[in-house]
């Protein structure tokens, strides 16, 4: 049990959508509570001074005993739909203390506001240029030396994660998410808002186009200065430096050979198809804004699509499920962009393969040999829903809907493992856990997308509540009582980002960034630190399922596993938040 030193309702730090589910979790530890809760309007100006007005009163509902906090209670005030600023006050007999939550807001369109904040984060990650208020022009000499000695320009793109690498697969998630946001809620963003989102996605896409090496039909990779080839006597190779700690504009030039690029970050068909799918989607959407970039994106996407047709999976055998789903989406986007039937037929061929990978329990095989199960939400669920909802499905549409429903039935029990409602996990032996050993936030964003999609597709409100709970976990409604979106609510106090070494940003807060998130202890020694530098944050002997995130430092932390920003986290959060916003408007909007 994780004892709370004080009795306090845990709320979603970011607040609640006026039309959505609103819950606070109360831990009584080993004791029992009797009484009720009140929602107080904190903006009311009471004259003469006195107790602010109670706008909602409800009974505490017992949620049973849980390893997180002993006796748990839920304060549900979903019926409160008036916008404003509030806090929850407990009125219980077992204590004389004033027990109040953080102040939170209730607002319509909350999730879209948060998605926009998460989208803005990508601008702060820009590489190859000045980002005013953050850093000067950086990494302006990034390049790859080809076999004939020519230099391939590799400038631009986003700094991924908390370091200055520019990882292709992660960036593809970001491009896809931003393009999806522009397409799904463009009417609410307005013309200017759509352009801002697509321009940000285009910043990364131009980098993808630069590093696509047509001779080999793959995307190349530039990485940290630790493996530099020498540019001059001033900048010799830095074999003993693992990761640059400091402002990005002060890092030595990053130039690698073709061989180093291929060896250090071996290309896979799954990765290349993923990047190509994001280019195809963006290329379709920007055709009237930037026809030249649009044509380049679609040309590369066609090339990769052709290479993927009939190719053997090779290094993709262990994650064949992702190759299949991404290839389906690549063909789907090219069909929408070109209208050419070969891509429609390609999408349906990959769809047949995807459906064949579903297991009897509703989960999917992830590998070619059909031996390893996979019940997470990922791009195979995106592809499945694409098939079920669009013209692509044809005769496969009903099969896709049924496959999606079966997957939902497989994962739905995992949303009931804790009173917070986050999706739990299963061990290899089938045991249900609240938390796994890996970071949670990117997975929960993906589950939010899937559940919100299910709410729209099947018109079932319970899926919408499930979607909201995944996002609310990220935003502070969790056993650690921390918001994992930087700049929103009370954060962990420390972050794994090199911007901590930039003057004026020592606190590590990059607004809108989503950190990796809470992990579960394994009962033994567990490292959540930086393997590359030898700086470890270790939990030793904490109980299985104990939630871990570093809250012990200030500013910089080596705890990358929990406290590092990753592009993939923001991407899935945007997708989950946007789809949840749409579901709320369709099912509950006024």
Coordinates of C-alpha atoms in Angstrom, one line a residue:
X1 CA 0.0 0.0 0.0
X2 CA 1.1 3.6 -0.8
X3 CA 0.1 5.6 2.2
X4 CA -0.9 9.2 1.7
X5 CA 0.3 11.5 4.5
X6 CA -2.8 13.6 4.2
X7 CA -6.3 12.9 3.2
X8 CA -6.7 14.6 -0.2
X9 CA -8.9 14.0 -3.2
X10 CA -6.8 13.3 -6.3
X11 CA -8.1 15.1 -9.4
X12 CA -7.2 15.6 -13.0
X13 CA -4.8 18.6 -12.8
X14 CA -5.8 19.8 -16.3
X15 CA -9.4 19.8 -15.4
X16 CA -12.4 18.2 -17.0
X17 CA -14.4 18.7 -20.2
X18 CA -17.8 20.1 -19.3
X19 CA -19.5 17.2 -21.2
X20 CA -17.2 14.5 -20.0
X21 CA -16.6 12.2 -17.0
X22 CA -15.5 13.9 -13.8
X23 CA -14.1 11.9 -11.0
X24 CA -11.8 12.3 -8.0
X25 CA -10.1 9.4 -6.2
X26 CA -9.9 9.5 -2.4
X27 CA -7.5 7.2 -0.5
X28 CA -8.4 6.4 3.1
X29 CA -5.4 4.2 3.6
X30 CA -6.3 1.6 6.2
X31 CA -9.3 3.6 7.6
X32 CA -12.9 4.0 6.5
X33 CA -14.6 7.2 5.5
X34 CA -18.2 8.3 6.2
X35 CA -19.5 11.5 4.8
X36 CA -19.8 13.3 1.4
X37 CA -18.0 15.6 -0.9
X38 CA -18.7 19.1 -2.3
X39 CA -17.6 20.9 -5.4
X40 CA -16.8 24.5 -4.6
X41 CA -16.8 27.4 -7.0
X42 CA -13.5 29.1 -6.1
X43 CA -14.2 32.2 -8.2
X44 CA -17.3 33.3 -6.3
X45 CA -16.9 36.6 -4.5
X46 CA -18.9 36.1 -1.3
X47 CA -19.9 39.3 0.5
X48 CA -19.7 39.5 3.4
X49 CA -16.7 37.1 3.4
X50 CA -17.9 33.6 4.1
X51 CA -18.0 30.1 2.6
X52 CA -18.0 30.0 -1.2
X53 CA -21.1 28.4 -2.7
X54 CA -21.4 24.7 -3.1
X55 CA -22.3 23.9 -6.7
X56 CA -22.5 20.2 -6.4
X57 CA -22.8 17.7 -3.5
X58 CA -22.5 13.9 -3.8
X59 CA -21.9 10.8 -1.8
X60 CA -18.5 9.1 -1.7
X61 CA -18.8 5.7 -3.4
X62 CA -16.7 2.9 -2.1
X63 CA -14.3 1.5 -4.7
X64 CA -13.0 -1.4 -2.6
X65 CA -9.5 -2.0 -1.3
X66 CA -6.5 -1.6 -3.6
X67 CA -2.8 -1.9 -3.2
X68 CA -2.6 1.8 -4.0
X69 CA -4.0 3.4 -1.0
X70 CA -5.9 0.7 0.9
X71 CA -9.6 1.7 1.1
X72 CA -10.5 3.8 -2.0
X73 CA -13.4 6.0 -2.7
X74 CA -14.7 7.7 -5.8
X75 CA -16.2 11.2 -5.9
X76 CA -18.2 11.4 -9.2
X77 CA -19.5 14.8 -10.2
X78 CA -20.0 14.1 -13.9
X79 CA -23.4 15.8 -13.8
X80 CA -21.7 19.1 -13.1
X81 CA -21.5 20.7 -16.6
X82 CA -21.2 24.4 -15.8
X83 CA -17.8 25.9 -16.9
X84 CA -15.7 27.4 -14.2
X85 CA -12.9 26.9 -11.6
X86 CA -13.5 24.6 -8.7
X87 CA -12.1 22.4 -6.1
X88 CA -13.4 19.3 -4.3
X89 CA -13.8 19.4 -0.6
X90 CA -14.4 16.4 1.6
X91 CA -16.8 16.6 4.5
X92 CA -16.1 13.5 6.5
X93 CA -16.5 12.5 10.1
X94 CA -13.1 10.9 10.5
X95 CA -11.0 14.1 10.4
X96 CA -11.3 17.7 11.5
X97 CA -8.9 19.0 8.9
X98 CA -10.0 20.9 5.9
X99 CA -9.6 18.5 3.0
X100 CA -9.5 20.1 -0.4
X101 CA -8.1 19.2 -3.8
X102 CA -6.1 21.2 -6.3
X103 CA -8.1 23.8 -8.1
X104 CA -9.2 22.6 -11.5
X105 CA -11.2 23.9 -14.4
X106 CA -14.3 22.6 -16.1
X107 CA -14.4 23.7 -19.8
X108 CA -15.9 22.7 -23.1
X109 CA -13.3 21.7 -25.7
X110 CA -10.7 20.9 -23.0
X111 CA -9.1 18.0 -24.9
X112 CA -8.8 20.0 -28.1
X113 CA -7.1 22.8 -26.1
X114 CA -4.6 20.2 -24.7
X115 CA -4.1 18.7 -28.1
X116 CA -3.1 22.1 -29.4
X117 CA -0.7 22.6 -26.5
X118 CA 0.8 19.1 -27.3
X119 CA 1.1 20.1 -31.0
X120 CA 2.9 23.3 -30.2
X121 CA 5.6 21.4 -28.3
X122 CA 7.0 20.2 -31.6
X123 CA 8.0 23.7 -32.5
X124 CA 10.3 23.9 -29.5
X125 CA 11.9 20.7 -30.7
X126 CA 13.0 22.1 -34.0
X127 CA 16.5 21.5 -35.2
X128 CA 18.7 23.3 -37.7
X129 CA 17.3 26.7 -36.9
X130 CA 16.9 29.2 -34.1
X131 CA 13.9 28.7 -31.8
X132 CA 13.6 32.2 -30.2
X133 CA 13.6 32.1 -26.4
X134 CA 15.0 28.5 -26.5
X135 CA 18.2 28.1 -28.5
X136 CA 20.2 29.6 -31.4
X137 CA 20.7 28.0 -34.8
X138 CA 21.8 24.4 -34.1
X139 CA 23.2 21.4 -35.9
X140 CA 23.4 23.4 -39.2
X141 CA 26.1 21.1 -40.6
X142 CA 24.3 17.7 -40.0
X143 CA 25.3 15.5 -43.0
X144 CA 25.9 12.0 -44.2
X145 CA 29.0 11.3 -46.4
X146 CA 27.9 9.0 -49.2
X147 CA 30.1 6.3 -50.8
X148 CA 31.3 8.6 -53.5
X149 CA 32.3 11.3 -50.9
X150 CA 29.5 13.6 -51.5
X151 CA 27.6 15.1 -48.6
X152 CA 23.9 14.4 -48.1
X153 CA 22.3 17.4 -46.3
X154 CA 20.7 16.1 -43.1
X155 CA 19.7 19.3 -41.5
X156 CA 16.3 20.2 -40.1
X157 CA 13.7 18.0 -38.4
X158 CA 12.9 17.7 -34.7
X159 CA 15.1 16.9 -31.7
X160 CA 13.5 13.7 -30.6
X161 CA 13.1 12.8 -26.9
X162 CA 15.2 14.7 -24.4
X163 CA 18.3 14.6 -26.5
X164 CA 19.2 15.9 -29.9
X165 CA 18.9 12.8 -32.0
X166 CA 16.5 12.9 -34.9
X167 CA 15.0 9.4 -35.0
X168 CA 12.9 8.6 -38.1
X169 CA 10.4 6.3 -36.7
X170 CA 9.5 8.6 -33.8
X171 CA 9.2 11.5 -36.1
X172 CA 6.8 9.6 -38.3
X173 CA 4.4 9.3 -35.4
X174 CA 4.5 13.1 -35.0
X175 CA 3.9 13.8 -38.7
X176 CA 1.0 11.4 -38.7
X177 CA -0.6 12.8 -35.6
X178 CA -0.3 16.4 -36.6
X179 CA -1.7 15.6 -40.1
X180 CA -4.6 13.7 -38.5
X181 CA -5.3 16.6 -36.2
X182 CA -5.5 19.0 -39.1
X183 CA -7.8 16.7 -41.0
X184 CA -10.1 15.7 -38.1
X185 CA -10.7 19.1 -36.4
X186 CA -9.7 21.5 -39.1
X187 CA -13.1 23.2 -39.0
X188 CA -12.6 24.1 -35.3
X189 CA -8.9 25.1 -35.7
X190 CA -9.7 27.5 -38.6
X191 CA -7.6 28.1 -41.7
X192 CA -4.7 29.7 -39.7
X193 CA -4.7 26.9 -37.1
X194 CA -4.7 24.2 -39.8
X195 CA -1.8 25.8 -41.5
X196 CA 0.2 26.0 -38.3
X197 CA -0.3 22.3 -37.6
X198 CA 0.5 21.3 -41.1
X199 CA 3.5 23.6 -41.3
X200 CA 4.9 21.9 -38.2
X201 CA 4.5 18.5 -39.7
X202 CA 6.1 19.8 -42.9
X203 CA 9.2 20.8 -41.0
X204 CA 9.8 17.2 -40.1
X205 CA 8.7 15.9 -43.5
X206 CA 11.3 18.0 -45.3
X207 CA 14.0 16.3 -43.2
X208 CA 12.6 12.9 -44.2
X209 CA 12.8 13.9 -47.8
X210 CA 16.4 15.1 -47.5
X211 CA 17.6 11.8 -45.9
X212 CA 15.7 9.5 -48.3
X213 CA 18.5 7.8 -50.3
X214 CA 16.9 6.7 -53.6
X215 CA 19.8 4.5 -54.6
X216 CA 19.2 2.2 -51.7
X217 CA 15.5 3.0 -51.3
X218 CA 15.8 3.7 -47.6
X219 CA 15.9 6.6 -45.2
X220 CA 19.3 7.4 -43.6
X221 CA 20.0 8.5 -40.1
X222 CA 22.1 11.2 -38.5
X223 CA 22.8 10.9 -34.8
X224 CA 24.8 12.2 -31.9
X225 CA 28.3 13.6 -32.1
X226 CA 29.6 10.6 -30.2
X227 CA 30.2 8.8 -33.6
X228 CA 31.3 11.8 -35.7
X229 CA 33.7 11.4 -38.5
X230 CA 36.3 14.3 -38.3
X231 CA 35.4 17.5 -40.1
X232 CA 38.7 19.1 -39.2
X233 CA 41.3 19.2 -36.5
X234 CA 39.0 21.4 -34.5
X235 CA 36.3 18.7 -34.4
X236 CA 37.9 15.3 -34.2
X237 CA 35.8 12.1 -33.6
X238 CA 34.4 12.0 -30.1
X239 CA 34.3 8.3 -29.4
X240 CA 34.2 8.7 -25.7
X241 CA 31.3 11.1 -25.6
X242 CA 27.9 9.4 -25.5
X243 CA 25.4 12.2 -25.4
X244 CA 25.8 15.9 -25.6
X245 CA 24.9 17.8 -22.4
X246 CA 24.4 21.4 -23.2
X247 CA 22.7 23.9 -25.5
X248 CA 22.1 22.3 -28.9
X249 CA 23.9 25.1 -30.8
X250 CA 27.1 24.2 -29.0
X251 CA 27.2 20.6 -30.0
X252 CA 30.0 19.8 -32.5
X253 CA 29.0 19.1 -36.1
X254 CA 27.3 15.7 -36.6
X255 CA 28.6 14.1 -39.8
X256 CA 28.5 10.4 -40.3
X257 CA 29.4 8.1 -43.2
X258 CA 26.9 6.0 -45.1
X259 CA 28.2 2.9 -43.5
X260 CA 28.0 4.3 -40.0
X261 CA 24.4 5.4 -40.7
X262 CA 23.3 2.0 -41.9
X263 CA 25.2 0.2 -39.1
X264 CA 24.1 2.3 -36.2
X265 CA 20.5 2.6 -37.1
X266 CA 19.8 -0.4 -39.5
X267 CA 16.8 0.4 -41.7
X268 CA 13.9 -1.9 -41.7
X269 CA 10.9 -2.2 -44.0
X270 CA 8.6 -1.5 -41.1
X271 CA 10.3 1.8 -40.3
X272 CA 10.5 2.9 -43.9
X273 CA 6.8 2.1 -44.6
X274 CA 5.9 4.0 -41.4
X275 CA 7.8 7.1 -42.6
X276 CA 6.3 6.8 -46.1
X277 CA 2.8 6.5 -44.8
X278 CA 3.2 9.7 -42.8
X279 CA 4.6 11.4 -45.9
X280 CA 1.7 10.2 -48.0
X281 CA -0.9 11.5 -45.5
X282 CA 0.8 14.9 -45.2
X283 CA 1.4 15.1 -49.0
X284 CA -2.3 14.6 -49.6
X285 CA -3.2 17.4 -47.1
X286 CA -0.7 20.0 -48.2
X287 CA -1.2 19.8 -51.9
X288 CA -2.8 23.2 -52.1
X289 CA -0.5 24.9 -49.6
X290 CA 2.9 23.5 -50.8
X291 CA 2.5 21.6 -54.1
X292 CA 6.3 21.0 -54.5
X293 CA 6.7 19.4 -51.1
X294 CA 3.5 17.5 -51.6
X295 CA 4.7 16.0 -54.8
X296 CA 8.1 15.0 -53.2
X297 CA 6.3 13.4 -50.3
X298 CA 4.0 11.4 -52.5
X299 CA 6.8 10.4 -54.9
X300 CA 8.8 8.9 -52.0
X301 CA 5.7 7.2 -50.6
X302 CA 5.1 5.6 -54.0
X303 CA 8.7 4.4 -54.2
X304 CA 8.6 2.8 -50.7
X305 CA 5.1 1.3 -51.4
X306 CA 6.4 -0.4 -54.5
X307 CA 9.4 -1.8 -52.6
X308 CA 7.1 -3.2 -49.9
X309 CA 4.9 -5.0 -52.3
X310 CA 5.9 -8.7 -52.2
X311 CA 9.0 -8.1 -50.1
X312 CA 10.1 -10.6 -47.5
X313 CA 9.9 -9.3 -43.9
X314 CA 13.6 -10.0 -43.1
X315 CA 14.4 -8.0 -39.9
X316 CA 10.6 -7.2 -39.5
X317 CA 9.7 -10.8 -38.6
X318 CA 9.2 -10.0 -34.9
X319 CA 7.0 -7.0 -35.6
X320 CA 5.3 -8.2 -38.7
X321 CA 1.9 -6.9 -37.3
X322 CA 3.2 -3.3 -37.5
X323 CA 4.6 -3.8 -41.0
X324 CA 1.2 -5.1 -42.2
X325 CA -0.8 -2.3 -40.6
X326 CA 1.5 0.5 -41.8
X327 CA 1.6 -0.9 -45.3
X328 CA -2.2 -1.0 -45.3
X329 CA -2.3 2.7 -44.2
X330 CA 0.4 3.7 -46.8
X331 CA -1.7 2.2 -49.6
X332 CA -4.8 3.8 -48.3
X333 CA -3.3 7.2 -48.2
X334 CA -1.9 6.8 -51.7
X335 CA -5.3 5.7 -53.0
X336 CA -6.9 8.8 -51.5
X337 CA -4.2 11.1 -52.9
X338 CA -4.1 9.6 -56.4
X339 CA -7.3 7.6 -56.9
X340 CA -5.3 4.8 -58.5
X341 CA -7.0 1.5 -58.0
X342 CA -3.7 -0.4 -57.5
X343 CA -3.4 1.2 -54.1
X344 CA -7.0 0.3 -53.2
X345 CA -6.2 -3.3 -54.1
X346 CA -3.0 -3.1 -52.2
X347 CA -4.8 -1.8 -49.1
X348 CA -7.3 -4.6 -49.2
X349 CA -4.6 -7.3 -49.7
X350 CA -2.8 -6.0 -46.6
X351 CA -6.1 -5.9 -44.8
X352 CA -6.7 -9.6 -45.4
X353 CA -3.3 -10.3 -43.9
X354 CA -4.0 -8.0 -40.9
X355 CA -7.3 -9.8 -40.2
X356 CA -5.6 -13.2 -40.4
X357 CA -3.3 -12.2 -37.6
X358 CA -6.1 -11.9 -35.0
X359 CA -6.1 -14.6 -32.3
X360 CA -9.1 -16.4 -30.9
X361 CA -9.0 -14.2 -27.7
X362 CA -9.3 -11.0 -29.8
X363 CA -5.6 -9.9 -29.5
X364 CA -3.2 -10.1 -32.4
X365 CA -0.1 -12.1 -33.3
X366 CA 2.7 -9.7 -33.7
X367 CA 5.2 -11.9 -35.5
X368 CA 5.5 -13.8 -38.7
X369 CA 5.6 -17.1 -36.9
X370 CA 2.3 -16.3 -35.1
X371 CA 3.8 -17.2 -31.7
X372 CA 3.8 -13.9 -29.8
X373 CA 0.6 -12.2 -28.8
X374 CA 0.0 -8.5 -28.7
X375 CA -3.0 -6.8 -27.0
X376 CA -1.8 -3.2 -27.0
X377 CA -3.4 -0.4 -29.1
X378 CA -1.1 0.6 -31.9
X379 CA -1.2 1.2 -35.6
X380 CA -2.8 -2.1 -36.3
X381 CA -5.9 -0.8 -34.5
X382 CA -5.7 2.5 -36.5
X383 CA -5.6 0.4 -39.7
X384 CA -8.4 -1.9 -38.5
X385 CA -10.7 1.1 -37.9
X386 CA -9.7 2.7 -41.2
X387 CA -10.9 -0.5 -42.8
X388 CA -14.1 -0.5 -40.8
X389 CA -15.1 3.2 -41.3
X390 CA -14.0 4.1 -44.9
X391 CA -14.6 3.2 -48.5
X392 CA -11.5 1.1 -48.4
X393 CA -13.2 -1.8 -46.6
X394 CA -15.7 -2.8 -49.2
X395 CA -16.7 -6.3 -48.4
X396 CA -14.1 -6.4 -45.5
X397 CA -15.9 -3.6 -43.6
X398 CA -18.1 -5.8 -41.4
X399 CA -15.2 -8.2 -40.7
X400 CA -13.1 -5.3 -39.6
X401 CA -15.8 -4.0 -37.3
X402 CA -16.2 -7.4 -35.7
X403 CA -12.4 -7.8 -35.3
X404 CA -12.3 -4.4 -33.6
X405 CA -15.1 -5.3 -31.2
X406 CA -13.4 -8.6 -30.3
X407 CA -10.2 -6.7 -29.6
X408 CA -12.2 -4.3 -27.3
X409 CA -13.6 -7.2 -25.4
X410 CA -10.1 -8.6 -24.9
X411 CA -8.7 -5.4 -23.4
X412 CA -11.8 -4.0 -21.6
X413 CA -11.2 -6.0 -18.4
X414 CA -7.8 -4.4 -18.1
X415 CA -9.5 -1.0 -17.5
X416 CA -10.9 -2.3 -14.2
X417 CA -7.7 -3.2 -12.4
X418 CA -7.6 0.1 -10.5
X419 CA -10.0 2.9 -9.5
X420 CA -8.2 5.2 -11.8
X421 CA -9.3 3.3 -14.8
X422 CA -6.0 3.2 -16.7
X423 CA -5.4 0.1 -18.9
X424 CA -3.5 -2.5 -16.9
X425 CA -1.2 -5.1 -18.4
X426 CA -0.7 -8.9 -18.3
X427 CA 2.5 -10.7 -17.5
X428 CA 3.8 -13.4 -19.8
X429 CA 2.2 -15.9 -17.5
X430 CA -1.2 -14.1 -17.9
X431 CA -1.3 -12.4 -14.5
X432 CA -3.0 -9.0 -14.5
X433 CA -1.0 -6.1 -13.3
X434 CA -1.8 -2.4 -12.7
X435 CA 1.5 -1.4 -14.4
X436 CA 4.1 -3.0 -16.5
X437 CA 7.9 -2.4 -16.5
X438 CA 7.6 -0.1 -19.5
X439 CA 6.5 3.5 -19.6
X440 CA 2.8 4.1 -19.9
X441 CA 1.9 7.3 -21.5
X442 CA 2.3 6.5 -25.2
X443 CA 0.3 3.3 -24.7
X444 CA -2.5 5.2 -22.8
X445 CA -2.7 7.8 -25.5
X446 CA -3.1 5.0 -28.1
X447 CA -5.8 3.3 -26.0
X448 CA -7.6 6.7 -25.6
X449 CA -7.7 6.9 -29.4
X450 CA -9.1 3.3 -29.7
X451 CA -11.7 3.7 -27.1
X452 CA -12.9 7.1 -28.4
X453 CA -13.1 5.5 -31.9
X454 CA -15.2 2.7 -30.5
X455 CA -17.5 5.2 -28.8
X456 CA -18.1 6.9 -32.2
X457 CA -18.3 3.7 -34.2
X458 CA -20.7 1.8 -31.9
X459 CA -22.4 4.7 -30.1
X460 CA -21.5 3.3 -26.7
X461 CA -20.8 5.9 -24.0
X462 CA -18.8 3.5 -21.8
X463 CA -16.0 3.5 -24.3
X464 CA -15.9 7.3 -24.2
X465 CA -15.5 7.2 -20.4
X466 CA -12.7 4.7 -20.8
X467 CA -11.0 7.0 -23.3
X468 CA -11.1 10.0 -21.0
X469 CA -9.6 8.0 -18.1
X470 CA -6.5 7.2 -20.1
X471 CA -6.0 10.9 -20.8
X472 CA -6.8 11.9 -17.2
X473 CA -4.2 9.5 -15.9
X474 CA -1.6 11.4 -18.0
X475 CA -2.9 14.7 -16.7
X476 CA -2.7 14.0 -13.0
X477 CA -5.4 11.6 -12.0
X478 CA -2.9 8.9 -11.0
X479 CA -1.5 7.4 -7.8
X480 CA 1.5 9.7 -7.9
X481 CA -0.7 12.8 -8.2
X482 CA 1.5 14.4 -10.9
X483 CA 0.6 15.8 -14.2
X484 CA 2.9 14.3 -16.9
X485 CA 2.2 17.1 -19.4
X486 CA 4.8 19.8 -18.8
X487 CA 3.3 23.2 -17.9
X488 CA -0.1 21.8 -16.9
X489 CA -0.8 21.2 -13.2
X490 CA 1.8 20.0 -10.7
X491 CA 4.5 18.1 -12.6
X492 CA 7.2 15.7 -11.2
X493 CA 9.6 18.6 -10.7
X494 CA 12.4 17.2 -12.9
X495 CA 12.7 16.2 -16.6
X496 CA 15.2 14.3 -18.8
X497 CA 15.8 16.9 -21.5
X498 CA 19.0 18.6 -22.6
X499 CA 17.2 21.9 -22.6
X500 CA 17.8 21.8 -18.8
X501 CA 21.3 23.0 -19.7
X502 CA 19.9 26.0 -21.6
X503 CA 20.0 29.3 -19.7
X504 CA 16.5 30.2 -18.7
X505 CA 15.1 26.7 -19.0
X506 CA 16.9 25.0 -16.1
X507 CA 13.6 23.7 -14.8
X508 CA 13.3 21.4 -17.8
X509 CA 9.7 22.4 -18.5
X510 CA 9.0 22.4 -22.3
X511 CA 5.3 23.4 -22.4
X512 CA 3.0 20.7 -23.8
X513 CA 5.6 17.9 -23.7
X514 CA 4.5 14.5 -22.5
X515 CA 7.0 12.5 -20.4
X516 CA 7.3 8.7 -20.7
X517 CA 5.3 8.2 -17.5
X518 CA 4.8 6.0 -14.5
X519 CA 6.3 2.5 -14.5
X520 CA 5.6 -0.4 -12.1
X521 CA 8.2 -1.8 -9.7
X522 CA 9.1 -5.4 -10.1
X523 CA 9.9 -6.2 -6.4
X524 CA 13.6 -6.1 -7.0
X525 CA 16.3 -3.7 -8.2
X526 CA 14.9 -1.6 -11.0
X527 CA 16.9 1.0 -13.0
X528 CA 15.1 3.9 -14.6
X529 CA 18.3 5.9 -15.2
X530 CA 20.6 6.6 -18.1
X531 CA 22.5 3.5 -19.1
X532 CA 24.7 5.4 -21.5
X533 CA 26.2 7.6 -18.8
X534 CA 26.2 5.3 -15.9
X535 CA 23.9 7.6 -13.9
X536 CA 21.2 5.4 -12.4
X537 CA 18.0 6.0 -10.5
X538 CA 17.4 2.7 -8.7
X539 CA 14.4 1.3 -6.9
X540 CA 15.4 -1.6 -4.7
X541 CA 12.8 -3.9 -3.2
X542 CA 9.7 -1.8 -3.9
X543 CA 6.6 -4.0 -4.1
X544 CA 5.4 -5.2 -7.5
X545 CA 3.1 -2.7 -9.1
X546 CA 4.4 0.2 -6.9
X547 CA 4.1 3.3 -9.3
X548 CA 7.5 4.9 -10.0
X549 CA 8.3 8.3 -11.5
X550 CA 11.2 10.5 -10.4
X551 CA 10.0 13.3 -8.2
X552 CA 13.2 13.6 -6.1
X553 CA 15.2 15.9 -8.2
X554 CA 14.7 19.5 -9.5
X555 CA 15.2 20.4 -13.1
X556 CA 17.5 17.7 -14.7
X557 CA 17.1 14.0 -14.0
X558 CA 18.8 11.0 -15.5
X559 CA 15.6 9.0 -15.1
X560 CA 14.8 8.8 -18.8
X561 CA 12.5 5.8 -18.5
X562 CA 9.9 7.8 -16.6
X563 CA 10.8 11.5 -17.0
X564 CA 12.0 11.9 -20.6
X565 CA 9.9 13.6 -23.3
X566 CA 9.4 11.5 -26.4
X567 CA 7.9 12.5 -29.7
X568 CA 5.8 9.3 -29.7
X569 CA 4.2 10.3 -26.4
X570 CA 3.0 13.6 -27.8
X571 CA 1.9 12.0 -31.0
X572 CA -0.4 9.5 -29.4
X573 CA -1.7 12.0 -26.9
X574 CA -2.7 14.3 -29.7
X575 CA -4.5 11.5 -31.5
X576 CA -6.2 10.3 -28.3
X577 CA -7.2 13.8 -27.3
X578 CA -8.5 14.9 -30.7
X579 CA -10.5 11.7 -31.1
X580 CA -11.9 12.0 -27.6
X581 CA -12.9 15.6 -28.3
X582 CA -14.8 14.4 -31.4
X583 CA -16.5 11.6 -29.5
X584 CA -17.7 14.0 -26.8
X585 CA -19.1 16.4 -29.3
X586 CA -20.9 13.6 -31.1
X587 CA -22.3 11.7 -28.1
X588 CA -22.7 14.3 -25.5
X589 CA -22.2 17.7 -27.0
X590 CA -24.8 20.5 -26.8

